[in-house]
Coordinates of N, CA and C in Angstrom, one line a residue:
M1 N 45.2 160.4 146.3 CA 45.4 159.6 146.5 C 46.6 159.2 145.4
A2 N 47.5 158.5 145.1 CA 48.8 158.7 144.0 C 47.8 157.6 143.3
D3 N 47.8 157.5 142.0 CA 47.6 156.8 140.9 C 48.5 155.6 140.7
V4 N 48.5 154.2 141.6 CA 49.6 153.2 140.9 C 49.2 152.5 140.3
S5 N 48.4 152.2 139.3 CA 47.8 151.9 138.4 C 48.8 151.5 137.5
A6 N 49.9 152.6 137.1 CA 50.6 152.3 136.2 C 51.4 151.2 136.9
H7 N 51.8 151.3 138.1 CA 53.0 149.9 138.2 C 52.2 148.4 138.9
L8 N 50.8 148.6 138.1 CA 50.0 147.3 138.2 C 50.0 146.4 136.8
P9 N 50.2 145.1 137.2 CA 49.6 144.1 135.5 C 48.2 145.0 135.1
A10 N 48.5 145.1 133.7 CA 47.0 145.0 133.2 C 45.7 144.6 133.8
S11 N 45.9 143.3 133.8 CA 44.8 142.4 134.3 C 44.2 143.3 135.8
R12 N 45.1 143.8 136.5 CA 44.6 143.9 137.7 C 44.3 146.1 137.6
A13 N 45.1 146.4 136.7 CA 44.9 148.0 136.8 C 43.7 148.3 135.9
A14 N 42.8 147.0 135.6 CA 41.9 147.5 134.6 C 40.7 147.6 135.6
G15 N 40.4 147.4 136.8 CA 39.5 147.6 137.4 C 39.1 146.3 138.4
P16 N 38.2 146.6 139.4 CA 38.0 145.4 140.3 C 37.7 144.1 139.9
D17 N 37.2 144.2 138.8 CA 36.8 142.8 138.0 C 37.6 142.3 137.3
A18 N 38.9 142.9 136.9 CA 39.5 142.1 136.1 C 40.4 140.9 136.8
G19 N 40.4 139.8 135.8 CA 40.5 138.9 136.0 C 39.7 137.5 136.9
A20 N 38.4 138.3 137.2 CA 37.4 137.3 137.7 C 37.4 136.5 137.4
G21 N 37.4 135.1 138.7 CA 36.9 134.0 137.8 C 38.3 133.3 137.8
S22 N 39.8 133.9 137.6 CA 40.8 133.1 137.5 C 41.6 132.5 138.4
D23 N 42.3 131.2 138.3 CA 42.6 130.9 139.8 C 43.8 131.2 140.2
E24 N 44.2 132.1 139.3 CA 45.7 132.9 139.9 C 45.2 133.7 141.3
P25 N 46.4 133.5 141.7 CA 46.0 134.5 142.9 C 46.2 136.3 142.5
I26 N 45.8 136.6 143.4 CA 45.7 138.4 142.9 C 47.2 138.8 143.8
W27 N 48.3 138.5 142.9 CA 49.5 138.6 143.4 C 49.7 140.5 143.9
D28 N 49.7 141.2 143.6 CA 49.7 142.6 143.3 C 48.8 142.9 144.8
L29 N 47.6 142.4 145.1 CA 47.2 142.8 146.3 C 47.8 141.9 147.2
I30 N 48.0 140.9 147.1 CA 48.9 140.1 148.2 C 50.4 140.7 148.9
E31 N 50.9 141.4 147.8 CA 52.3 141.7 147.9 C 51.8 143.6 148.3
L32 N 51.0 144.1 148.1 CA 51.1 145.1 148.4 C 50.5 145.2 149.8
L33 N 49.8 144.6 150.1 CA 49.3 144.1 152.0 C 50.5 143.7 152.6
F34 N 51.5 142.7 152.0 CA 52.7 142.6 153.1 C 53.6 144.0 153.0
F35 N 53.6 144.4 151.7 CA 54.5 146.0 151.8 C 54.0 146.8 152.6
A36 N 52.8 147.2 152.6 CA 51.7 148.2 153.3 C 51.8 147.6 154.9
Y37 N 51.6 146.9 155.2 CA 51.9 146.3 156.7 C 53.4 146.1 157.6
R38 N 54.5 145.7 156.9 CA 55.3 146.2 157.0 C 55.8 147.8 157.3
D39 N 55.5 148.7 156.4 CA 55.9 150.3 156.3 C 54.9 150.9 157.9
F40 N 53.9 150.2 157.6 CA 52.6 150.8 158.7 C 52.9 150.1 159.9
V41 N 53.7 149.0 160.4 CA 54.2 148.9 162.1 C 55.3 149.4 161.7
G42 N 56.8 149.4 160.8 CA 57.7 150.5 160.8 C 57.9 151.4 161.2
D43 N 57.3 152.6 161.2 CA 57.5 153.6 161.9 C 57.4 153.9 163.6
P44 N 56.2 152.7 163.9 CA 55.9 152.6 165.7 C 57.8 151.8 166.3
D45 N 57.7 151.2 165.2 CA 59.1 149.6 165.5 C 60.2 150.6 166.0
E46 N 60.5 151.7 165.1 CA 61.6 152.2 165.3 C 61.5 153.0 166.4
V47 N 60.6 153.5 167.2 CA 60.0 153.9 168.4 C 60.1 153.1 169.6
L48 N 59.4 152.2 168.9 CA 59.8 150.8 170.3 C 61.0 150.7 170.7
A49 N 61.8 150.0 169.7 CA 63.2 149.7 169.8 C 63.6 150.5 170.7
K50 N 63.4 151.7 170.8 CA 64.6 152.5 171.7 C 64.0 152.3 172.7
L51 N 63.0 151.6 173.1 CA 62.4 151.3 174.6 C 62.4 149.9 174.8
R52 N 63.2 149.3 173.8 CA 63.3 147.7 174.3 C 62.4 147.2 173.7
F53 N 61.2 147.4 173.4 CA 59.8 147.2 173.0 C 59.6 146.4 171.6
G54 N 59.1 145.7 171.5 CA 58.6 145.3 170.2 C 57.3 144.9 170.0
R55 N 56.5 144.8 168.8 CA 55.1 145.0 168.3 C 54.2 144.1 169.3
A56 N 54.7 143.2 170.1 CA 53.8 142.9 171.2 C 52.7 143.6 172.1
H57 N 54.1 144.6 172.7 CA 54.2 145.9 173.1 C 53.4 146.5 172.7
H58 N 53.0 146.8 171.4 CA 52.5 147.9 170.8 C 51.1 147.5 170.8
R59 N 50.8 146.1 170.6 CA 48.9 146.0 170.3 C 48.3 145.8 171.9
V60 N 49.6 145.5 172.8 CA 48.5 145.5 174.0 C 48.7 146.7 174.4
L61 N 49.3 147.8 174.6 CA 49.3 149.1 174.7 C 48.1 149.9 174.3
H62 N 48.1 149.2 172.8 CA 47.3 150.2 171.7 C 45.5 149.8 172.2
F63 N 45.4 148.3 172.9 CA 44.0 147.9 173.0 C 43.7 148.5 174.4
V64 N 44.9 148.4 175.1 CA 44.3 148.9 176.7 C 44.4 150.2 176.8
N65 N 44.8 150.8 175.7 CA 44.8 152.5 175.7 C 43.2 153.0 175.0
R66 N 42.4 152.1 174.0 CA 41.6 152.4 173.6 C 40.5 151.7 174.6
H67 N 40.6 151.1 175.1 CA 39.9 150.3 176.0 C 40.0 150.1 177.4
P68 N 40.1 150.9 178.4 CA 40.6 151.7 179.5 C 39.5 150.3 180.5
G69 N 39.8 149.4 181.2 CA 39.6 148.9 181.9 C 39.1 147.1 181.9
M70 N 39.9 147.5 180.5 CA 39.9 145.5 179.9 C 40.5 144.6 180.7
K71 N 39.3 143.3 180.6 CA 39.8 142.3 181.4 C 41.0 141.6 180.9
V72 N 42.4 141.3 181.6 CA 43.3 140.5 180.9 C 42.8 139.4 180.1
A73 N 41.4 138.5 180.4 CA 41.1 137.8 179.6 C 40.6 138.0 178.3
D74 N 40.0 139.0 178.3 CA 39.3 139.9 176.9 C 40.8 140.1 175.9
L75 N 41.6 141.0 176.4 CA 42.9 140.9 175.7 C 43.5 139.7 175.2
L76 N 43.7 138.6 176.3 CA 43.9 137.0 175.3 C 43.0 136.7 174.1
D77 N 42.0 137.2 174.3 CA 40.8 136.6 173.4 C 41.4 137.4 172.1
L78 N 41.2 138.6 172.4 CA 41.7 139.6 171.4 C 42.4 139.5 170.2
L79 N 43.7 139.6 171.3 CA 45.0 139.0 170.7 C 45.4 137.7 169.8
R80 N 44.5 136.7 170.5 CA 45.3 135.3 170.1 C 46.1 135.3 169.9
I81 N 46.7 135.4 171.6 CA 48.1 135.3 172.0 C 48.2 134.6 173.4
T82 N 49.6 133.5 173.5 CA 49.2 132.9 175.0 C 49.1 133.4 176.0
K83 N 48.6 132.9 177.3 CA 48.9 133.4 178.1 C 50.4 134.1 178.7
Q84 N 50.9 132.8 178.6 CA 52.5 132.9 178.6 C 53.1 134.5 177.9
S85 N 52.8 134.6 176.9 CA 53.0 136.0 176.1 C 52.6 137.0 176.8
L86 N 51.1 137.3 176.6 CA 50.9 138.2 177.2 C 51.8 138.6 179.0
G87 N 51.9 137.4 179.2 CA 52.1 138.2 180.8 C 53.5 138.7 180.7
R88 N 54.5 137.9 179.5 CA 55.5 138.5 179.8 C 55.7 140.3 179.2
V89 N 55.2 140.2 178.0 CA 54.8 141.4 177.5 C 54.2 142.6 179.1
L90 N 53.0 141.9 179.2 CA 52.5 142.9 180.4 C 53.0 143.5 181.4
R91 N 54.2 142.3 182.1 CA 55.0 142.5 183.0 C 56.0 143.4 183.0
E92 N 56.5 143.5 181.4 CA 57.6 144.6 181.0 C 56.4 146.4 180.9
L93 N 55.6 146.1 180.7 CA 54.8 147.6 180.8 C 54.5 147.9 182.3
I94 N 54.1 147.0 182.7 CA 53.7 147.5 184.2 C 55.5 148.1 184.9
D95 N 56.3 147.0 184.8 CA 57.2 147.4 185.3 C 57.5 148.7 185.2
Q96 N 57.7 149.4 184.0 CA 58.4 150.0 183.2 C 56.9 151.5 183.2
G97 N 55.7 150.9 183.8 CA 55.3 152.5 184.3 C 54.1 152.4 183.0
Y98 N 54.0 152.1 182.1 CA 53.3 152.2 180.5 C 51.6 151.5 181.1
V99 N 51.7 150.7 181.8 CA 50.1 150.6 182.4 C 50.1 149.5 183.8
V100 N 49.0 150.1 184.6 CA 48.6 149.5 185.7 C 47.3 148.4 185.7
Q101 N 47.8 147.7 186.6 CA 46.6 146.5 187.2 C 45.8 146.8 187.9
K102 N 44.2 146.7 187.8 CA 43.7 147.1 189.1 C 42.6 145.8 188.9
A103 N 42.3 145.5 190.4 CA 41.0 144.3 190.5 C 40.0 145.3 190.5
G104 N 39.0 143.8 189.7 CA 37.6 144.3 189.4 C 37.3 145.1 190.6
E105 N 36.0 146.1 190.3 CA 35.3 146.5 191.7 C 33.9 145.5 192.4
S106 N 33.3 145.0 191.7 CA 32.4 143.7 191.8 C 32.6 142.7 191.6
D107 N 34.2 142.6 191.3 CA 34.9 141.4 191.7 C 36.7 140.9 191.5
R108 N 36.4 140.7 192.8 CA 38.0 141.3 193.1 C 39.3 140.6 192.1
R109 N 38.7 139.6 191.7 CA 39.3 138.0 191.2 C 39.7 138.7 189.7
Q110 N 39.2 139.7 189.0 CA 39.3 140.4 187.5 C 40.5 141.1 187.7
R111 N 41.1 141.0 186.6 CA 42.2 142.0 186.6 C 42.3 142.4 184.9
L112 N 42.3 143.9 186.2 CA 41.5 145.4 184.8 C 42.6 145.8 184.2
L113 N 42.6 146.4 183.2 CA 44.0 147.2 182.6 C 43.7 148.1 182.4
H114 N 44.6 149.2 182.9 CA 44.6 150.6 181.6 C 45.5 151.3 182.0
V115 N 45.8 152.2 181.1 CA 47.4 152.7 180.9 C 47.6 153.9 181.5
T116 N 48.8 154.3 182.1 CA 49.3 155.4 182.9 C 49.7 156.6 181.9
A117 N 49.3 157.7 182.4 CA 49.2 159.0 181.3 C 51.0 158.5 180.6
K118 N 51.9 158.2 180.9 CA 53.3 157.6 180.3 C 52.7 156.9 179.4
G119 N 51.9 156.1 179.2 CA 51.3 154.6 178.8 C 50.4 155.3 177.6
E120 N 49.7 156.2 177.8 CA 48.8 157.0 176.9 C 49.5 157.9 176.3
T121 N 50.5 158.6 177.0 CA 50.9 159.1 175.7 C 52.2 158.7 174.9
L122 N 52.9 157.4 175.0 CA 53.7 156.7 173.8 C 52.4 155.7 173.4
A123 N 51.2 155.7 173.7 CA 50.0 155.0 172.9 C 49.7 155.9 171.9
M124 N 49.3 157.4 172.4 CA 49.0 158.5 171.3 C 50.1 158.6 170.3
R125 N 51.5 158.6 170.7 CA 52.8 158.8 169.8 C 52.9 158.0 168.9
L126 N 52.4 156.5 168.9 CA 52.5 155.2 168.2 C 51.5 155.7 167.1
A127 N 50.2 155.9 167.7 CA 49.0 156.0 166.8 C 48.9 156.9 166.2
K128 N 49.4 158.5 166.1 CA 49.8 159.6 165.6 C 50.3 159.1 164.1
L129 N 51.8 158.4 164.5 CA 52.6 158.0 163.4 C 51.8 157.3 162.1
Q130 N 51.0 156.2 162.5 CA 50.3 155.0 162.1 C 49.3 156.0 161.3
T131 N 49.1 157.3 161.8 CA 47.6 158.2 161.2 C 48.0 159.2 160.1
E132 N 49.7 159.4 160.3 CA 49.8 160.0 159.2 C 50.0 159.5 158.3
R133 N 50.4 158.2 158.2 CA 51.0 157.0 157.0 C 49.5 157.1 156.8
I134 N 48.5 156.9 157.4 CA 47.3 156.6 156.9 C 46.7 157.8 155.4
L135 N 46.5 158.6 156.3 CA 46.4 160.1 155.7 C 47.0 160.4 154.4
R136 N 48.1 160.2 154.5 CA 48.8 160.1 153.6 C 48.3 159.2 151.7
A137 N 48.1 158.5 152.6 CA 48.0 156.7 151.6 C 46.3 157.1 151.0
L138 N 45.5 157.9 152.1 CA 44.2 158.3 151.9 C 43.8 160.0 150.5
G139 N 44.8 160.4 151.2 CA 45.1 162.3 150.1 C 43.6 162.3 150.5
D140 N 43.4 163.2 149.9 CA 42.1 164.1 149.6 C 40.8 163.8 148.8
T141 N 41.2 162.2 148.3 CA 40.1 161.3 147.4 C 38.8 161.1 148.2
P142 N 37.7 161.7 148.2 CA 36.2 161.9 148.9 C 35.7 160.0 148.7
G143 N 35.4 159.8 149.7 CA 34.9 158.6 150.1 C 36.5 157.6 150.5
A144 N 37.1 157.9 150.6 CA 38.2 157.1 150.5 C 38.7 156.4 151.8
H145 N 38.2 157.0 153.1 CA 37.9 156.9 154.1 C 36.9 155.8 154.7
E146 N 35.7 155.5 154.2 CA 34.9 154.7 154.3 C 35.2 153.2 152.9
A147 N 35.6 153.8 152.2 CA 36.2 152.6 151.3 C 37.6 151.4 151.7
A148 N 38.1 152.5 152.5 CA 39.1 151.5 152.9 C 38.8 151.1 154.5
R149 N 37.5 151.6 155.1 CA 37.5 150.7 156.4 C 36.4 150.0 155.7
G150 N 35.7 149.7 154.3 CA 35.0 148.6 153.9 C 35.8 147.8 153.9
F151 N 36.7 147.7 152.9 CA 37.8 147.0 152.6 C 38.6 145.9 153.6
L152 N 38.9 146.4 154.8 CA 39.6 146.3 156.1 C 38.5 144.8 156.9
A153 N 37.4 145.4 157.1 CA 36.2 145.1 157.7 C 36.1 144.2 156.8
G154 N 36.0 143.8 155.5 CA 35.7 143.1 154.4 C 37.3 141.3 155.0
M155 N 37.9 142.2 155.0 CA 39.3 141.2 155.4 C 38.9 140.5 156.6
I156 N 38.3 140.7 157.5 CA 38.2 140.2 158.6 C 36.9 138.6 158.5
E157 N 37.3 138.0 158.9 CA 36.7 136.4 159.5 C 35.1 136.8 159.1
P158 N 34.0 136.4 158.6 CA 33.2 136.8 158.9 C 32.1 136.0 159.9
K159 N 32.7 135.8 160.9 CA 32.0 135.4 162.1 C 32.7 136.0 163.1
H160 N 33.5 136.9 162.9 CA 34.5 137.8 164.0 C 33.8 139.3 163.6
R161 N 33.8 139.2 162.4 CA 33.8 140.8 161.7 C 32.7 141.6 163.0
E162 N 31.8 141.1 162.9 CA 30.4 142.3 163.7 C 30.9 142.6 165.3
A163 N 31.6 141.7 166.1 CA 32.3 142.0 167.3 C 33.4 143.0 167.0
V164 N 34.4 142.5 166.0 CA 35.2 143.9 166.0 C 34.5 145.5 165.9
L165 N 34.1 145.5 164.8 CA 33.2 146.7 164.5 C 32.6 147.5 165.7
D166 N 32.3 146.4 166.8 CA 31.3 146.7 167.8 C 32.3 147.6 168.8
L167 N 33.6 146.5 168.8 CA 34.8 147.1 169.7 C 35.4 148.8 169.0
I168 N 35.0 148.5 168.1 CA 35.9 150.0 167.5 C 35.0 151.2 168.1
T169 N 33.4 150.6 167.4 CA 32.5 151.8 167.9 C 32.1 152.0 169.0
R170 N 32.6 150.8 170.2 CA 32.3 151.2 171.8 C 33.6 152.2 172.5
A171 N 35.3 151.7 171.7 CA 36.2 152.4 171.9 C 36.2 154.3 171.4
D172 N 35.7 154.1 170.1 CA 35.2 155.6 169.9 C 34.5 156.2 170.9
R173 N 33.2 155.6 171.1 CA 32.2 156.7 171.8 C 32.8 156.6 173.2
I174 N 33.3 155.8 174.0 CA 33.9 155.8 175.2 C 35.0 157.5 175.2
R175 N 36.0 157.5 174.2 CA 36.7 158.4 174.0 C 36.1 160.0 173.9
R176 N 34.7 159.7 172.8 CA 33.9 161.2 172.5 C 33.6 161.6 173.9
L177 N 33.2 160.5 174.6 CA 32.8 160.9 176.0 C 33.5 161.8 176.8
R178 N 34.8 161.2 176.8 CA 35.8 161.6 177.8 C 36.6 162.6 177.2
G179 N 36.0 163.3 175.8 CA 36.6 164.1 175.3 C 38.0 164.2 174.7
R180 N 38.6 162.8 174.4 CA 39.8 162.9 173.4 C 39.6 162.5 172.4

């Protein structure tokens, strides 16, 4: 991992406890998160723009790819967007052949979402761009992946953290079982 401490204020470069107890915001980390997010989504944004898609399309495609058979209602809860916003994005993804919607087997009223082969190809292309950026940032530092995972999990609202981690674990398990 590149040493960025030379670019940080002395109070923050000194270590995780530097400035503890201060009322001063942690400006460096706040701004680094803004810039990291900008660049993390920037690579996929370029690909999506050519398809006339945006970040909402990316999020829907990502989660439908990771959680095949996800109910529309569950996707609404996960993304915390309005039914109207999801409807527009989903309609475009379906119309262009990236996602299909199927009725549930036990409850025909359920609308279950799946990516098509075309949708999986795009989702994987976007995920690979983001994976490359993450791997560059983590470098060869031992334990960096787990440290980053712990930090990001810690940023999630405590009442939602366990559910998010369970969702990730479940998706990873399903992907391994399918050999992907």
